[in-house]
XYZ file of C-alpha atoms in Angstrom:
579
model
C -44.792 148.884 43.781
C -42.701 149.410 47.132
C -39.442 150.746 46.325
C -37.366 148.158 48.187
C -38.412 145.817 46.042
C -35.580 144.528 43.637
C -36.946 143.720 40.151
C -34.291 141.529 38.574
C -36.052 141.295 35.241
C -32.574 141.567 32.865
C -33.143 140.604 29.251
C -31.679 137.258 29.244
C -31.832 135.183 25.567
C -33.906 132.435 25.823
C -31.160 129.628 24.860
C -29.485 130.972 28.211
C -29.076 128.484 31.045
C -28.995 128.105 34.692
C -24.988 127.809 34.532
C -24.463 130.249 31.785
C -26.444 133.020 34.376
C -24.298 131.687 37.514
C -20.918 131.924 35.480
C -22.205 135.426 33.962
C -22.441 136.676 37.807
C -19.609 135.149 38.958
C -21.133 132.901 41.543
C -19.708 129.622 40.045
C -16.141 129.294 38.781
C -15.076 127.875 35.181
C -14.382 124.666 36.405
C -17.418 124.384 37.810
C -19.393 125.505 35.042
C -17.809 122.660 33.332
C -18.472 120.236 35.669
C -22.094 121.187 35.917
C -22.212 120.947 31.965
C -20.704 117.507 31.801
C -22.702 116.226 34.645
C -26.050 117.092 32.957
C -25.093 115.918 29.676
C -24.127 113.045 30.860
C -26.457 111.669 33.368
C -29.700 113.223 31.961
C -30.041 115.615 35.147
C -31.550 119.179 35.346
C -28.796 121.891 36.033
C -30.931 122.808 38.646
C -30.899 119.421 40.864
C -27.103 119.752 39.927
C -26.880 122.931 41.763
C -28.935 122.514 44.713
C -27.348 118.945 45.144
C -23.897 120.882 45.177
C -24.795 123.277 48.010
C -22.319 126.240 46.607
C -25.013 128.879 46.349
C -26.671 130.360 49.139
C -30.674 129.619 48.912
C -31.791 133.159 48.540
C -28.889 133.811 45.698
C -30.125 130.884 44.076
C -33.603 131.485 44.259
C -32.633 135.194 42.764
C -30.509 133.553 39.684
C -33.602 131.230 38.973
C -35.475 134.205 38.802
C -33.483 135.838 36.086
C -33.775 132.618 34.049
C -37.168 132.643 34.211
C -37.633 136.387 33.234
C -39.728 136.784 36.926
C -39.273 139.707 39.028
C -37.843 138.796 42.186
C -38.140 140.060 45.807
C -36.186 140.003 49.154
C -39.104 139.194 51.885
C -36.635 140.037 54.992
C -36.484 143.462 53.168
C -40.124 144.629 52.582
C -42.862 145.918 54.904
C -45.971 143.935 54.626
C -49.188 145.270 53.479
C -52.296 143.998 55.655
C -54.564 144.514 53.214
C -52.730 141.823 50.992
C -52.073 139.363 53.561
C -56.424 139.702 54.386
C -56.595 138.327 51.038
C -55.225 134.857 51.271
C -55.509 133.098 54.751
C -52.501 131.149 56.242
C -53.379 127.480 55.409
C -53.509 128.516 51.398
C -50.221 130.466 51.775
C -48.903 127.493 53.318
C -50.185 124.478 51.108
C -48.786 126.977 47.935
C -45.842 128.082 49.411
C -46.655 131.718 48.748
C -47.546 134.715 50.575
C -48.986 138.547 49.358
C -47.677 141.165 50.070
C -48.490 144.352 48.496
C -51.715 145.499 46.933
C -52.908 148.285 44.483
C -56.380 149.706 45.203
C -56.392 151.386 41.444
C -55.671 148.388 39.366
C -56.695 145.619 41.637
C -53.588 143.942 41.547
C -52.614 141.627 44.226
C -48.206 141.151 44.413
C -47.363 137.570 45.521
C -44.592 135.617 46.618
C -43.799 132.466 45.591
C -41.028 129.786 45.844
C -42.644 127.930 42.989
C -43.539 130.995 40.686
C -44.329 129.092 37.676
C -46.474 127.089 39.860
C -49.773 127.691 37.372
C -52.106 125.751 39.566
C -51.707 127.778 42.960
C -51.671 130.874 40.644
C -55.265 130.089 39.406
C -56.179 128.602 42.689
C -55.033 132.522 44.555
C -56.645 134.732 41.580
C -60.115 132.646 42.157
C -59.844 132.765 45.436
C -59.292 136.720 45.837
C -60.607 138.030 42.667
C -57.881 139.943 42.179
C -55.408 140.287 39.370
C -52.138 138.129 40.442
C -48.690 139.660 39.963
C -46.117 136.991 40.288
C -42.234 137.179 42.220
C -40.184 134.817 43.200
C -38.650 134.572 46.451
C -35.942 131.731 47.937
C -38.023 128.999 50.084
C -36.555 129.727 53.517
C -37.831 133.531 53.396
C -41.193 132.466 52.136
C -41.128 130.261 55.523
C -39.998 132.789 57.478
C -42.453 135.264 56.154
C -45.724 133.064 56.883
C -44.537 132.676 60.099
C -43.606 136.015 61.133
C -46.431 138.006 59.372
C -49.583 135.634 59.840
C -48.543 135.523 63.958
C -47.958 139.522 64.202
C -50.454 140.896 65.818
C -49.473 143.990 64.114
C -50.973 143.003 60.976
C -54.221 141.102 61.330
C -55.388 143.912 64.325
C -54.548 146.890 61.381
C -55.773 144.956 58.582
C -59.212 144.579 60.263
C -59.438 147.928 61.114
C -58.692 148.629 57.685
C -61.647 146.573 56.601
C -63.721 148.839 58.837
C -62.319 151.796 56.871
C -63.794 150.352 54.043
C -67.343 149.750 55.205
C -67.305 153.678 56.319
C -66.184 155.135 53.521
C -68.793 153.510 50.928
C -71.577 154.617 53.714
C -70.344 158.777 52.978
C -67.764 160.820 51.263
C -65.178 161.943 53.545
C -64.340 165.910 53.033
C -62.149 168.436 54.916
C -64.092 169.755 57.188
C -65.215 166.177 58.316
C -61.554 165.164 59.172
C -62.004 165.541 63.306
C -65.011 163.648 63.289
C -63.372 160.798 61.078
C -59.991 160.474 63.533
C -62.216 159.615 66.592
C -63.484 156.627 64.931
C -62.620 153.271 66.219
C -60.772 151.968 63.165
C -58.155 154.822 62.626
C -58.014 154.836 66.441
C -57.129 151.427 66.259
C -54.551 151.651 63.538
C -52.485 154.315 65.901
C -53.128 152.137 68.897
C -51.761 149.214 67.189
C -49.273 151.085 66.234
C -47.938 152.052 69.131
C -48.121 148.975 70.942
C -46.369 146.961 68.796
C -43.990 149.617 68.986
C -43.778 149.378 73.104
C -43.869 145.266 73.089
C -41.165 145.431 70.778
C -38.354 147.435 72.459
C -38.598 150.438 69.591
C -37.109 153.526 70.112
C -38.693 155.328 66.916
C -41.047 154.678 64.713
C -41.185 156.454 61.585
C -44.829 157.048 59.453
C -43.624 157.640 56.381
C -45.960 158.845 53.089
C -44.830 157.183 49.943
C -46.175 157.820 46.071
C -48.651 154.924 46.715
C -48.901 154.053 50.011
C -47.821 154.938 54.055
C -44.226 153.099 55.279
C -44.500 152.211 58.991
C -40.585 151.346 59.870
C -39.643 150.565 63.930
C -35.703 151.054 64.820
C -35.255 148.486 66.903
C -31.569 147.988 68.865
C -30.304 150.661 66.224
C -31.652 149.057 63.018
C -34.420 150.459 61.232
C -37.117 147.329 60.245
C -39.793 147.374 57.930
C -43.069 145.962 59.606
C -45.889 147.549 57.846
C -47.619 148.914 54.617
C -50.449 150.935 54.923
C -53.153 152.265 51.914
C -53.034 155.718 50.968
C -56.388 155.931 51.770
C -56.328 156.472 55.462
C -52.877 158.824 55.308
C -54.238 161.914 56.933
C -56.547 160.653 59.236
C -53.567 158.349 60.445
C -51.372 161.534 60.783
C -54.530 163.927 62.265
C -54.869 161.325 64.947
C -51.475 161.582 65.885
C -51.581 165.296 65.794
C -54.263 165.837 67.580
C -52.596 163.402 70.248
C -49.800 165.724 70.430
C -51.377 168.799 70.202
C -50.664 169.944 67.193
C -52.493 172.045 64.495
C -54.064 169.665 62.038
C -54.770 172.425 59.583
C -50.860 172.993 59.165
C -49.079 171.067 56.772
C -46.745 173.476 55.543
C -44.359 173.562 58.228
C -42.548 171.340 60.442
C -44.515 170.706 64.187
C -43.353 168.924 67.646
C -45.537 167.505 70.245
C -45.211 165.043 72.569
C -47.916 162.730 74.721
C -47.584 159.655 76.889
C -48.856 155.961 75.860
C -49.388 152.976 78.068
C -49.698 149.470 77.556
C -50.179 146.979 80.344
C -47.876 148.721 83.029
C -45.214 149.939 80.648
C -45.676 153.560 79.869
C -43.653 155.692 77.554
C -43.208 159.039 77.085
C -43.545 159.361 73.348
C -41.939 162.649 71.163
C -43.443 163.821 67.569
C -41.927 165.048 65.084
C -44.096 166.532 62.412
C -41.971 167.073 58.665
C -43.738 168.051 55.395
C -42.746 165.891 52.728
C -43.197 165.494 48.918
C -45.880 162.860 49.653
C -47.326 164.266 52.513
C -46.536 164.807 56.105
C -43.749 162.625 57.742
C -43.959 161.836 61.472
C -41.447 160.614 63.870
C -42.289 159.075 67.338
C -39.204 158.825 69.554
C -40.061 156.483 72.470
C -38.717 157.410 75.826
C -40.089 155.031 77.974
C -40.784 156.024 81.854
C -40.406 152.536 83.929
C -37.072 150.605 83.907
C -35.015 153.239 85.760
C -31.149 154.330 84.768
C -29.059 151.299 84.020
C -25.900 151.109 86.022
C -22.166 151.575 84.213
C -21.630 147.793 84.459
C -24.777 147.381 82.675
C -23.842 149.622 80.221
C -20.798 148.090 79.526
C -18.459 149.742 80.943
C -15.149 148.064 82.609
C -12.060 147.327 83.090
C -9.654 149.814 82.812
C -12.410 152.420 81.251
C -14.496 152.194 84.356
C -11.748 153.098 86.823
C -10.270 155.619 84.875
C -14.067 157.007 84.750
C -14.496 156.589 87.945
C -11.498 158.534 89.344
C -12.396 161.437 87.066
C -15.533 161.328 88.834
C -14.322 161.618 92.109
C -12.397 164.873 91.696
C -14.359 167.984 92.755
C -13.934 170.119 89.806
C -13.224 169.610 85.745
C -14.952 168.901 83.171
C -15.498 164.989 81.889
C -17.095 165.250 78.383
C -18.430 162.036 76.566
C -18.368 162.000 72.879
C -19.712 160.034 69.793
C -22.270 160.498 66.706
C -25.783 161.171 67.403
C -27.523 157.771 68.824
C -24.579 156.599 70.139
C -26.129 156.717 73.932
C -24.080 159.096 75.512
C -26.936 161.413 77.158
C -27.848 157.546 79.114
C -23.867 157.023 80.552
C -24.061 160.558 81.898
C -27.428 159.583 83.215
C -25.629 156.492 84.736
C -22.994 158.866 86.138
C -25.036 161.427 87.876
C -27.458 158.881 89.635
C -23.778 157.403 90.878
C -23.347 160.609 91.976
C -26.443 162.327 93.300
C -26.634 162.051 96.777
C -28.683 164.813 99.516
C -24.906 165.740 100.349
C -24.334 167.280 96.473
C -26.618 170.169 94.207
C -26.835 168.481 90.575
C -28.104 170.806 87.859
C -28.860 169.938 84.211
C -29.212 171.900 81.152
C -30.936 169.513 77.893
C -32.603 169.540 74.668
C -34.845 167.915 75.876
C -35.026 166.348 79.594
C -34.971 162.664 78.215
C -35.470 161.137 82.025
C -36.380 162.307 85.453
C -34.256 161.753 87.796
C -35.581 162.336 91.661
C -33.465 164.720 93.333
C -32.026 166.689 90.390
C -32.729 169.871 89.166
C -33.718 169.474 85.952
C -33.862 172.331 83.182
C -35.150 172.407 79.319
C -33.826 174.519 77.094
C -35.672 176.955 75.187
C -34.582 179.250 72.318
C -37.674 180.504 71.752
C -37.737 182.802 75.189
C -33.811 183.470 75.243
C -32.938 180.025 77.332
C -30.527 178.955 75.808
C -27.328 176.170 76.862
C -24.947 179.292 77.327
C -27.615 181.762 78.611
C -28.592 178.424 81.330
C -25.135 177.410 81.744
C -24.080 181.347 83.538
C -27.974 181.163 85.572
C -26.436 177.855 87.056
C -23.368 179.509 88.334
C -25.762 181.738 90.741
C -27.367 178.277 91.962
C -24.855 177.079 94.449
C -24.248 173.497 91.960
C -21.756 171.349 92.454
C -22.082 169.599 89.895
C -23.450 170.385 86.353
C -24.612 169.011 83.519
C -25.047 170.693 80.084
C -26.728 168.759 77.289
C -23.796 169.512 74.483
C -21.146 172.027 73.917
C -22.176 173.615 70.391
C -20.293 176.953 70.617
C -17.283 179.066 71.723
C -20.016 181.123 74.523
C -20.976 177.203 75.982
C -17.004 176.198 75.882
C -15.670 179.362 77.732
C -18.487 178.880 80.688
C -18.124 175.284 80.600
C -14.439 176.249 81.145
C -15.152 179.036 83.629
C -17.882 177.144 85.925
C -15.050 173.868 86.573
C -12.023 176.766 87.363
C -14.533 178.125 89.978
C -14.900 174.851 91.917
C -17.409 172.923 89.403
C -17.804 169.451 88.476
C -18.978 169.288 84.459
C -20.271 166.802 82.511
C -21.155 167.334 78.697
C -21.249 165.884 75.184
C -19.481 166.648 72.026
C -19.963 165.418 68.252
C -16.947 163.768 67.464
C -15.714 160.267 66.355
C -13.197 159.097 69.242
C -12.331 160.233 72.948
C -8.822 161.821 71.603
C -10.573 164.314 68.749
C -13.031 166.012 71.691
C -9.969 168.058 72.933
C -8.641 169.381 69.170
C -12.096 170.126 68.828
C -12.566 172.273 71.789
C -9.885 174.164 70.741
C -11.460 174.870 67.851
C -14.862 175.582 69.495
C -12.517 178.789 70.928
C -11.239 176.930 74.465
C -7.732 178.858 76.091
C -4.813 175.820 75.828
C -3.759 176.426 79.169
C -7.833 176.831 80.965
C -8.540 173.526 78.975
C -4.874 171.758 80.686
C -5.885 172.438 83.892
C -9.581 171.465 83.696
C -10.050 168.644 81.978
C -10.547 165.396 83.945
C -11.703 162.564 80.992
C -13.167 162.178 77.484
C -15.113 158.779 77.460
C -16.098 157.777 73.359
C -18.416 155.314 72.809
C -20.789 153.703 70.304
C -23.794 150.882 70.883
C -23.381 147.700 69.556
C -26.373 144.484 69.320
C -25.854 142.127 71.870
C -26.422 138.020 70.453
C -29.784 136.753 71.062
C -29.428 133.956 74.191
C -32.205 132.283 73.047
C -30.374 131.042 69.726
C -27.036 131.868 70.547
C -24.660 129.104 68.540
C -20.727 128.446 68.456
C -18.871 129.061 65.220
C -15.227 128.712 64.196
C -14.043 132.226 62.951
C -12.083 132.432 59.870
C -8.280 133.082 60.548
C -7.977 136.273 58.748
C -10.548 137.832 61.276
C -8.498 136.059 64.194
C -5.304 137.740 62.863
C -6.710 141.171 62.814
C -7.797 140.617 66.502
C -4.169 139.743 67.235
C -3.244 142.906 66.063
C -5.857 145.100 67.578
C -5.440 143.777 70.582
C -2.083 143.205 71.189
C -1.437 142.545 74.839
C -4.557 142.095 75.468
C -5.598 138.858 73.447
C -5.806 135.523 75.256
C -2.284 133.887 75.037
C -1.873 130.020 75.159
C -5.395 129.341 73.989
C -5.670 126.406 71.367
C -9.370 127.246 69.934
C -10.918 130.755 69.701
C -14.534 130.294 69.724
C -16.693 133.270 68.182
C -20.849 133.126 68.857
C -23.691 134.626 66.932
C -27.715 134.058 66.761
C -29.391 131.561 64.135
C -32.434 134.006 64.690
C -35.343 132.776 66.333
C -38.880 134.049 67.251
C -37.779 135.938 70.546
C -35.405 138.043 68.041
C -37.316 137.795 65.085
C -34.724 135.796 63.355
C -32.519 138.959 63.427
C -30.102 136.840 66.131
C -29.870 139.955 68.562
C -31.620 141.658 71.550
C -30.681 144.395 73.065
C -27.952 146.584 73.392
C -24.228 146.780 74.853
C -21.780 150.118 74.734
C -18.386 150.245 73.660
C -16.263 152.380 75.429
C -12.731 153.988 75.798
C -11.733 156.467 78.128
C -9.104 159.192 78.258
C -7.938 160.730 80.993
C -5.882 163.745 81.248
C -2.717 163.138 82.630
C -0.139 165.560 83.099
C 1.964 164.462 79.356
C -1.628 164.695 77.230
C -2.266 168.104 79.545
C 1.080 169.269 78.116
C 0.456 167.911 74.427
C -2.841 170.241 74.427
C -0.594 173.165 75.151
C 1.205 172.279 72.712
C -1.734 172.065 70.093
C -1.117 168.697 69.641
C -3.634 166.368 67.032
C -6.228 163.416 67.760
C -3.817 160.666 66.743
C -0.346 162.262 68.441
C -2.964 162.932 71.598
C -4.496 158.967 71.146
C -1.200 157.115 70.967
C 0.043 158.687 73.953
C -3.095 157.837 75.701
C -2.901 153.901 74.614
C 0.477 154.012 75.562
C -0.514 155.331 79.083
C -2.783 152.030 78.995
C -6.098 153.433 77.542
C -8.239 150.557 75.832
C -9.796 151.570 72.512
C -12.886 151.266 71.414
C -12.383 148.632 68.779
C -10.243 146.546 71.264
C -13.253 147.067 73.889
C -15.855 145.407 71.004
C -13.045 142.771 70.320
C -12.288 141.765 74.082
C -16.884 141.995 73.974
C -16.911 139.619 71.039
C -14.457 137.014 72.858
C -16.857 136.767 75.458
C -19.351 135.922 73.383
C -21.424 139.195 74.379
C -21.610 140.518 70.564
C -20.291 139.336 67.271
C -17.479 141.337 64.937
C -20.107 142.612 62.347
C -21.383 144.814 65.181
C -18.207 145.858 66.142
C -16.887 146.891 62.555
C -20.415 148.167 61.966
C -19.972 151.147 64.256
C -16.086 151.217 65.057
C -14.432 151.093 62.098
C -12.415 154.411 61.071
């Protein structure tokens, strides 16, 4: 069975009740226990109507507790990837009329995993196992994600394009016996063809940035990050695994007869007039070979800083680092995070014919038209330091170098701004204040590292509310209290209501109640009291309270002052900026 799927089969006595199970996991109180007891007794109603008429449990909770009473196995559908072969099985208007819906199927033991809101519902049990002639393995699931999950996974073109591809597979495969030295011939057929192409498209139509084809003990996982979060969209049989991941090798000109060690390739993929520049990663696994696609798409061109996010006081600090001819502006935050796309933002602010810009990554992510643009390679001695001192010969003014990893990159990072240079870079650390510690660690001279750093600018990407389903709700007071005290100065004075927003989920989100991305920003510039605390070897938090007190706006008060304008929601925000 998939491994996300929870089986709540505890060993429950049979003279157990619904209450006794709710009280046991604390999702009733005592009292209403009681109540619930009384009531029943009393007016000859089942604890279950009781319940439900009550409205204390949350559907999917309730639908779980049921499940335990009833000794069934239960299962989240928002949490599961979908198996097209299943869902061929049983067509909408039965999954419908039953309230049911497959989901994963076993090839070995012909067993067909189901569903259901109703799982002791006998009749559309028979009714399903005639149908399919299959052997029926019953779950229960809460009503509104069975709903959700007929919806979602009968309209997804995703799944009915792969699933009848799959049924092509079949038809080939009892025609001949597939061996090794077949395999090339097998990958150009239409139906694996069509399961990469599928693939991929979904993955383009849905604003992806990575898919991930992952072999599992009894099947392949087919996950899509989409605005950050990782989503589980498809399940295919282990059948076609490594004609799947042959197609994509060959794609991006890899060995196919290497499975030993990891591989990278890259090839470009369009779909209607959006093209992407897609990035493999080949990594051998327990269960076979795992492959990553990172999407980098080509059309769209570098956002702007506003668009980004970036304002207020962060922007003009920013900007006024910018402006100076020399130093070194670093942007910092974990891997993900966007940084490599602000300093995009910042050089095609800056790149006029009046200005040489030169870049250093790992690897060039976008071209940008009138920048020199160089990848770094290991492999033949290029490497960020080794690039970083050929610069210095090329007449820049202004440089960019991917990341900072060592002392060599931090002294001729150092070196380039004292001889007239304007550098931009990245750093792994978790606010704007902990770069400069950290480059002191990396082997940077105090006094070099005073006098040449302009800014640190940390960030972090939150999910901006879907507008299509965007609703008001009335925060709780706790979280309006914390605001008050994160913000300080900054929260709204003299307002009567505070009005908070978030997304019901609809279909243009996928009921997730987001699209797209923001940044959250705060940015640090060096004035002369933090360029005498690094002389002093001052730490991050000495260094950061000086800086708020100089009027620098923190990242968490940057998602707050986002969430009061009802541009994201304060799960994002604690989600990626909570210390």
């Amino acid at each position: 069975m998939p491994d996300q799927i929870n089986l709540s089969q505890s060993q429950i006595s049979s003279n157990q009740t619904l209450s006794d199970i709710l009280l046991a996991d604390k999702l009733i109180s005592k009292v209403q226990y009681d109540d619930i007891k009384v009531k029943g007794a009393s007016e000859g109603i089942s604890e279950e109507s009781i319940v439900e008429s009550l409205n204390i449990i949350p559907l999917e909770k309730f639908a779980e507790e049921k499940a335990k009473l009833l000794n069934i196995p239960f299962v989240s559908l928002d949490n599961i990837s979908f198996s097209p072969q299943a869902l061929g099985f049983v067509p909408r208007v039965v999954a419908e009329r039953f309230s049911l819906i497959p989901f994963a199927y076993d090839e070995k033991t012909k067993e067909l995993s189901v569903a259901m809101s109703n799982p002791v519902d006998l009749e559309a049990v028979t009714f399903v196992r005639e149908k399919t002639g299959q052997n029926i393995k019953t779950f229960a699931a809460s009503v509104p994600e069975v709903d959700r999950a007929i919806n979602q996974q009968y309209r997804q073109e995703i799944v009915g394009e792969v699933g009848a591809a799959l049924k092509e597979t079949e038809t080939q495969n009892k025609v001949k016996t597939i061996n090794v030295t077949q395999i090339s011939e097998i990958i150009k057929e239409a139906p694996i063809a069509k399961i990469v192409s599928t693939i991929l498209e979904y993955a383009v139509t849905s604003r992806a940035s990575d898919v991930h084809i992952e072999p599992q003990e009894d099947r392949i996982r087919v996950r899509y990050r989409i605005d950050g979060i990782l989503y589980d969209k498809l399940s295919l049989p282990k059948s076609v695994q490594e004609a799947v991941i042959s197609r994509i090798k060959i794609l991006s000109e890899m060995k196919i007869d290497e499975h030993r060690t990891p591989q990278d390739g890259r090839f470009n993929f369009k779909v209607e007039d959006k093209e992407v520049d897609l990035r493999i990663s080949v990594l051998p696994t327990t269960y076979g070979e795992k492959i990553v696609m990172r999407l980098l798409r080509k059309s769209g061109g570098v956002p702007s800083l506003e668009e980004l996010g970036i304002n207020g006081p962060s922007i003009r600090n920013l900007e006024t680092a910018m402006l100076r001819p020399h130093g070194i502006i670093i942007v910092v935050g974990p891997t993900g995070s966007g940084k490599t796309t602000t300093l995009y933002s910042v050089l095609n602010k800056l790149n006029t014919t009046r200005v040489n810009i030169s870049t250093l990554e790992d690897p060039v992510e976008y071209q940008m038209p009138g920048i020199n643009q160089v990848q770094v390679n290991p492999a033949v001695g290029l490497t960020f330091a080794e690039g970083l001192r050929s610069f210095l010969r090329q007449d820049p003014n202004i440089i960019l170098v991917g990341e900072i990893r060592d002392k060599e990159t931090t002294e001729l990072a150092i070196q380039a701004a004292l001889t007239g240079h304007l550098v931009f870079s990245t750093l792994h650390t978790s606010n704007a204040a902990g770069a400069l510690p950290r480059l002191l660690d990396l082997g940077a001279e105090t006094f070099l590292l005073a006098s040449t750093m302009n800014a640190v600018l940390g960030q972090r990407i939150v999910r901006k509310i879907c507008p299509h389903c965007k609703v008001e709700i009335n925060p709780p007071q706790q979280i309006i209290d914390e605001m008050k005290i994160v913000l300080g100065k900054y929260f709204p004075q003299g307002q009567k209501e505070i009005k908070f927003y978030k997304g019901k989920g609809c279909e243009e989100c996928v009921n997730t109640g987001y699209i797209g991305r923001v940044g959250i920003f705060e940015t640090l510039p060096v004035s002369e009291k933090i360029a005498a605390m690094i002389l002093q070897h001052a730490d991050s938090g000495t260094i950061e309270k000086e800086a708020i007190a100089e009027g620098m706006i923190t990242m968490k008060q940057d998602g707050y002052l986002k969430v009061l304008a009802g541009i994201t929601t304060v799960e994002e925000v604690l989600r990626v900026a909570q210390e």
